[in-house]
Coordinates of C-alpha atoms in Angstrom, one line a residue:
X1 CA 0.0 0.0 0.0
X2 CA 1.3 3.4 -1.0
X3 CA 1.2 5.6 2.1
X4 CA 4.3 7.7 1.4
X5 CA 4.5 10.9 3.3
X6 CA 2.9 13.6 1.0
X7 CA 4.4 17.1 0.5
X8 CA 1.8 18.7 2.9
X9 CA 3.0 16.6 5.8
X10 CA 6.2 18.7 6.2
X11 CA 4.0 21.8 6.4
X12 CA 2.4 20.4 9.6
X13 CA 5.8 20.1 11.3
X14 CA 6.4 23.8 11.6
X15 CA 4.7 27.1 11.7
X16 CA 5.9 29.2 8.7
X17 CA 6.2 32.9 9.3
X18 CA 3.7 33.8 6.6
X19 CA 0.8 32.3 8.6
X20 CA -1.2 34.9 10.5
X21 CA -2.9 34.8 13.8
X22 CA -6.0 33.7 12.1
X23 CA -4.5 30.3 11.1
X24 CA -6.4 27.3 12.6
X25 CA -3.9 24.5 12.7
X26 CA -6.4 21.9 13.7
X27 CA -8.4 22.6 10.5
X28 CA -5.3 22.2 8.5
X29 CA -4.5 18.9 10.2
X30 CA -8.0 17.6 9.7
X31 CA -7.9 18.3 6.0
X32 CA -4.5 16.6 5.9
X33 CA -6.0 13.4 7.3
X34 CA -8.7 13.5 4.6
X35 CA -6.0 14.0 1.9
X36 CA -4.1 11.0 3.2
X37 CA -6.7 8.8 1.5
X38 CA -6.3 8.3 -2.3
X39 CA -6.7 5.8 -5.1
X40 CA -3.6 3.9 -3.9
X41 CA -4.5 4.0 -0.3
X42 CA -8.3 3.8 0.0
X43 CA -8.1 1.9 3.3
X44 CA -5.6 3.0 6.0
X45 CA -4.8 2.0 9.5
X46 CA -4.2 4.5 12.2
X47 CA -0.5 4.1 11.8
X48 CA -0.7 4.6 8.1
X49 CA -2.5 7.9 8.6
X50 CA -0.1 9.1 11.2
X51 CA 2.8 8.3 8.9
X52 CA 1.3 9.9 5.9
X53 CA 0.4 13.2 7.7
X54 CA 3.3 13.4 10.1
X55 CA 0.8 13.5 13.0
X56 CA 1.3 11.6 16.2
X57 CA -0.8 8.4 16.5
X58 CA -2.9 10.1 19.3
X59 CA -3.6 13.2 17.2
X60 CA -4.4 11.1 14.1
X61 CA -6.8 9.0 16.1
X62 CA -8.7 12.0 17.4
X63 CA -9.1 13.4 13.9
X64 CA -10.1 10.1 12.4
X65 CA -12.7 9.5 15.2
X66 CA -14.1 13.0 14.8
X67 CA -14.4 12.6 11.0
X68 CA -16.1 9.2 11.7
X69 CA -18.6 11.0 14.1
X70 CA -19.3 13.5 11.3
X71 CA -19.9 10.8 8.7
X72 CA -16.9 11.5 6.5
X73 CA -14.9 8.4 7.5
X74 CA -15.9 4.8 8.3
X75 CA -14.0 2.2 10.2
X76 CA -14.2 -1.5 11.0
X77 CA -12.1 -1.1 14.1
X78 CA -8.7 -1.4 12.3
X79 CA -9.0 0.1 8.8
X80 CA -10.4 3.6 8.0
X81 CA -11.8 4.8 4.7
X82 CA -13.6 7.8 3.4
X83 CA -17.4 7.8 2.8
X84 CA -19.3 9.3 -0.1
X85 CA -20.1 12.3 2.2
X86 CA -16.6 13.7 1.4
X87 CA -17.9 14.5 -2.0
X88 CA -20.2 17.1 -0.4
X89 CA -17.0 19.2 0.3
X90 CA -16.3 19.4 -3.4
X91 CA -19.8 19.7 -4.6
X92 CA -20.4 22.8 -2.5
X93 CA -17.8 24.5 -4.7
X94 CA -19.0 23.0 -7.9
X95 CA -22.6 23.8 -7.3
X96 CA -21.7 27.4 -6.6
X97 CA -20.2 27.5 -10.1
X98 CA -23.3 25.7 -11.6
X99 CA -20.7 24.3 -14.0
X100 CA -21.9 20.6 -14.1
X101 CA -25.5 21.4 -14.7
X102 CA -24.7 24.0 -17.3
X103 CA -22.2 21.7 -19.1
X104 CA -24.2 18.4 -19.1
X105 CA -26.7 19.2 -21.9
X106 CA -23.9 20.5 -24.0
X107 CA -21.9 17.3 -23.5
X108 CA -24.9 15.2 -24.4
X109 CA -25.4 17.2 -27.6
X110 CA -21.7 17.0 -28.5
X111 CA -21.5 13.2 -27.9
X112 CA -24.6 12.6 -29.9
X113 CA -23.2 14.7 -32.7
X114 CA -19.7 13.1 -33.0
X115 CA -20.4 9.7 -31.3
X116 CA -17.6 10.0 -28.9
X117 CA -17.4 10.3 -25.1
X118 CA -17.1 13.9 -23.7
X119 CA -16.2 15.3 -20.3
X120 CA -15.6 18.5 -18.3
X121 CA -13.0 18.8 -15.6
X122 CA -11.4 21.3 -13.4
X123 CA -7.8 21.5 -12.0
X124 CA -7.2 20.6 -8.4
X125 CA -3.6 20.6 -7.4
X126 CA -1.6 18.6 -9.9
X127 CA -4.7 16.6 -11.0
X128 CA -7.8 17.1 -13.1
X129 CA -11.1 16.2 -11.5
X130 CA -14.1 15.2 -13.7
X131 CA -17.2 17.2 -12.9
X132 CA -19.5 16.2 -15.8
X133 CA -19.3 13.3 -18.3
X134 CA -21.2 11.6 -21.1
X135 CA -19.8 8.2 -22.0
X136 CA -20.7 6.8 -25.4
X137 CA -18.5 3.7 -25.0
X138 CA -15.9 2.5 -22.6
X139 CA -12.5 2.9 -24.1
X140 CA -10.3 3.0 -21.0
X141 CA -9.4 0.1 -18.7
X142 CA -10.7 2.2 -15.7
X143 CA -14.2 3.5 -15.3
X144 CA -14.5 7.3 -15.4
X145 CA -17.1 9.0 -13.2
X146 CA -17.7 12.4 -11.7
X147 CA -14.9 12.8 -9.1
X148 CA -12.4 10.7 -11.0
X149 CA -8.9 12.2 -10.9
X150 CA -6.0 11.9 -13.4
X151 CA -2.6 13.6 -13.4
X152 CA -2.8 16.8 -15.4
X153 CA 0.5 16.4 -17.3
X154 CA -0.8 13.3 -19.1
X155 CA -4.3 14.5 -20.2
X156 CA -5.6 16.8 -22.8
X157 CA -7.8 18.6 -20.3
X158 CA -4.8 18.9 -18.0
X159 CA -2.8 20.5 -20.7
X160 CA -5.6 23.1 -21.4
X161 CA -6.0 23.9 -17.7
X162 CA -2.2 24.2 -17.1
X163 CA -1.8 26.4 -20.2
X164 CA -4.4 28.7 -18.7
X165 CA -2.5 29.3 -15.5
X166 CA -0.6 32.5 -14.7
X167 CA 3.1 32.4 -14.9
X168 CA 3.4 32.2 -11.1
X169 CA 0.8 29.5 -10.9
X170 CA 2.5 27.4 -13.5
X171 CA 5.8 27.7 -11.7
X172 CA 4.2 26.6 -8.5
X173 CA 2.7 23.6 -10.4
X174 CA 6.1 22.5 -11.6
X175 CA 7.6 22.7 -8.1
X176 CA 5.3 20.0 -6.8
X177 CA 4.2 18.0 -9.9
X178 CA 5.6 14.5 -10.4
X179 CA 5.7 14.0 -14.2
X180 CA 5.4 10.2 -14.0
X181 CA 5.5 8.1 -17.1
X182 CA 2.2 6.3 -17.6
X183 CA 2.8 5.0 -21.1
X184 CA 5.7 5.1 -23.6
X185 CA 4.1 8.2 -25.0
X186 CA 3.8 10.3 -21.8
X187 CA 5.7 13.6 -21.8
X188 CA 7.8 13.6 -18.7
X189 CA 10.5 16.1 -19.5
X190 CA 9.6 19.5 -18.0
X191 CA 11.0 21.5 -20.9
X192 CA 9.0 19.4 -23.4
X193 CA 5.8 19.9 -21.4
X194 CA 6.4 23.6 -21.1
X195 CA 6.8 23.8 -24.9
X196 CA 3.6 21.8 -25.4
X197 CA 1.7 24.1 -23.0
X198 CA 2.9 27.2 -24.8
X199 CA 1.6 25.6 -28.1
X200 CA -1.7 24.8 -26.4
X201 CA -2.1 28.4 -25.1
X202 CA -1.4 29.7 -28.6
X203 CA -3.7 27.5 -30.6
X204 CA -6.5 27.3 -28.1
X205 CA -6.9 23.5 -27.8
X206 CA -4.8 20.5 -26.8
X207 CA -4.4 17.0 -28.2
X208 CA -2.9 14.1 -26.2
X209 CA -2.1 10.9 -28.0
X210 CA -1.9 7.8 -25.8
X211 CA -0.1 9.6 -22.9
X212 CA -2.6 8.5 -20.2
X213 CA -3.3 5.1 -21.6
X214 CA -2.3 3.1 -24.6
X215 CA -4.9 3.4 -27.4
X216 CA -6.6 6.5 -25.9
X217 CA -6.5 9.7 -28.0
X218 CA -8.2 12.9 -26.7
X219 CA -8.6 16.5 -27.5
X220 CA -9.6 19.3 -25.2
X221 CA -10.6 23.0 -25.2
X222 CA -10.7 25.6 -22.4
X223 CA -13.8 27.0 -20.8
X224 CA -13.4 30.6 -19.7
X225 CA -15.3 32.7 -17.2
X226 CA -16.5 36.2 -17.9
X227 CA -13.1 37.7 -17.0
X228 CA -11.4 35.5 -19.6
X229 CA -9.8 33.1 -17.0
X230 CA -9.7 29.4 -17.8
X231 CA -11.9 27.7 -15.2
X232 CA -12.5 24.3 -16.7
X233 CA -11.9 22.2 -19.8
X234 CA -14.1 20.1 -22.1
X235 CA -12.8 17.2 -24.1
X236 CA -13.6 14.4 -26.5
X237 CA -11.9 11.0 -26.2
X238 CA -11.6 8.3 -28.8
X239 CA -9.8 5.1 -29.5
X240 CA -6.6 5.4 -31.6
X241 CA -7.7 2.4 -33.6
X242 CA -10.7 4.3 -35.1
X243 CA -9.1 7.7 -35.6
X244 CA -5.9 9.4 -36.6
X245 CA -4.5 12.6 -35.2
X246 CA -5.4 14.3 -38.4
X247 CA -9.0 13.2 -38.3
X248 CA -9.3 14.2 -34.7
X249 CA -8.2 17.7 -35.6
X250 CA -10.4 17.9 -38.7
X251 CA -13.6 16.2 -37.3
X252 CA -13.5 16.7 -33.6
X253 CA -11.8 20.0 -32.8
X254 CA -14.4 22.3 -34.5
X255 CA -17.5 20.9 -32.7
X256 CA -15.5 20.8 -29.5
X257 CA -14.6 24.5 -29.7
X258 CA -18.2 25.3 -30.5
X259 CA -19.3 23.4 -27.4
X260 CA -16.7 25.2 -25.2
X261 CA -18.0 28.6 -26.5
X262 CA -21.7 27.5 -25.8
X263 CA -20.8 26.5 -22.3
X264 CA -19.1 29.8 -21.7
X265 CA -22.1 31.7 -23.0
X266 CA -24.4 29.8 -20.6
X267 CA -22.1 30.3 -17.7
X268 CA -22.0 34.1 -18.4
X269 CA -25.8 34.2 -18.5
X270 CA -26.0 32.4 -15.2
X271 CA -23.4 34.7 -13.6
X272 CA -25.4 37.7 -14.8
X273 CA -28.7 36.3 -13.4
X274 CA -27.1 35.6 -10.0
X275 CA -25.6 39.1 -9.9
X276 CA -29.0 40.6 -10.5
X277 CA -31.0 38.1 -8.5

């Protein structure tokens, strides 16, 4: 089981000078306990959580039991795991954006038009997180649902979202990102990824060819808010056996860009309605 100590654990060991008097360390530690659980460590013992967060066993136990009382964690007496209630923490943010409900009908229309699966995701840390999806067929070995996470560096939506970051935000990403090789095609050299992101920013869309999984080819476009900031990405994914990179650019990119613009327009209308509501 992979319970290596994450980067945030070191932050719990000291009190950086930039933290103000308002800082609530117990809240930070509680969130660190939740973050200790991930796809490679869905069930953890008390010792696992203490090691992953840098907390003492006694402190880790208090946080785990409190989260259990609140319904965010379950335990069989030895192993702890997150419950579906944790999704409420993310959905509170998503629902405030109204992004999933705005995007869903557009994804349905797009998938029906091109007969390929479509999705919308946002950037969270070094990962993309799916917030809406329409699956036409299953072309990946893993099932993708709302809440699924993938490393941004190996995905078309990740490239779009990273390309939309400010210079400072992108530098911060590269400080913590682990550019792991997932297939023989994955771009893992920082210089090469930076060059690709510059290309994406210039052309307004991204294509990833079998970098996340062999046989999977995808293309993505940015979704901007009213201020022009990239807040999400929309994509189409297809199997490399049915398409070529050229056909993806010719047949899928134009309707994808149209869909991104339509989602942006609806988000802008919703934001205007909320502002005058």
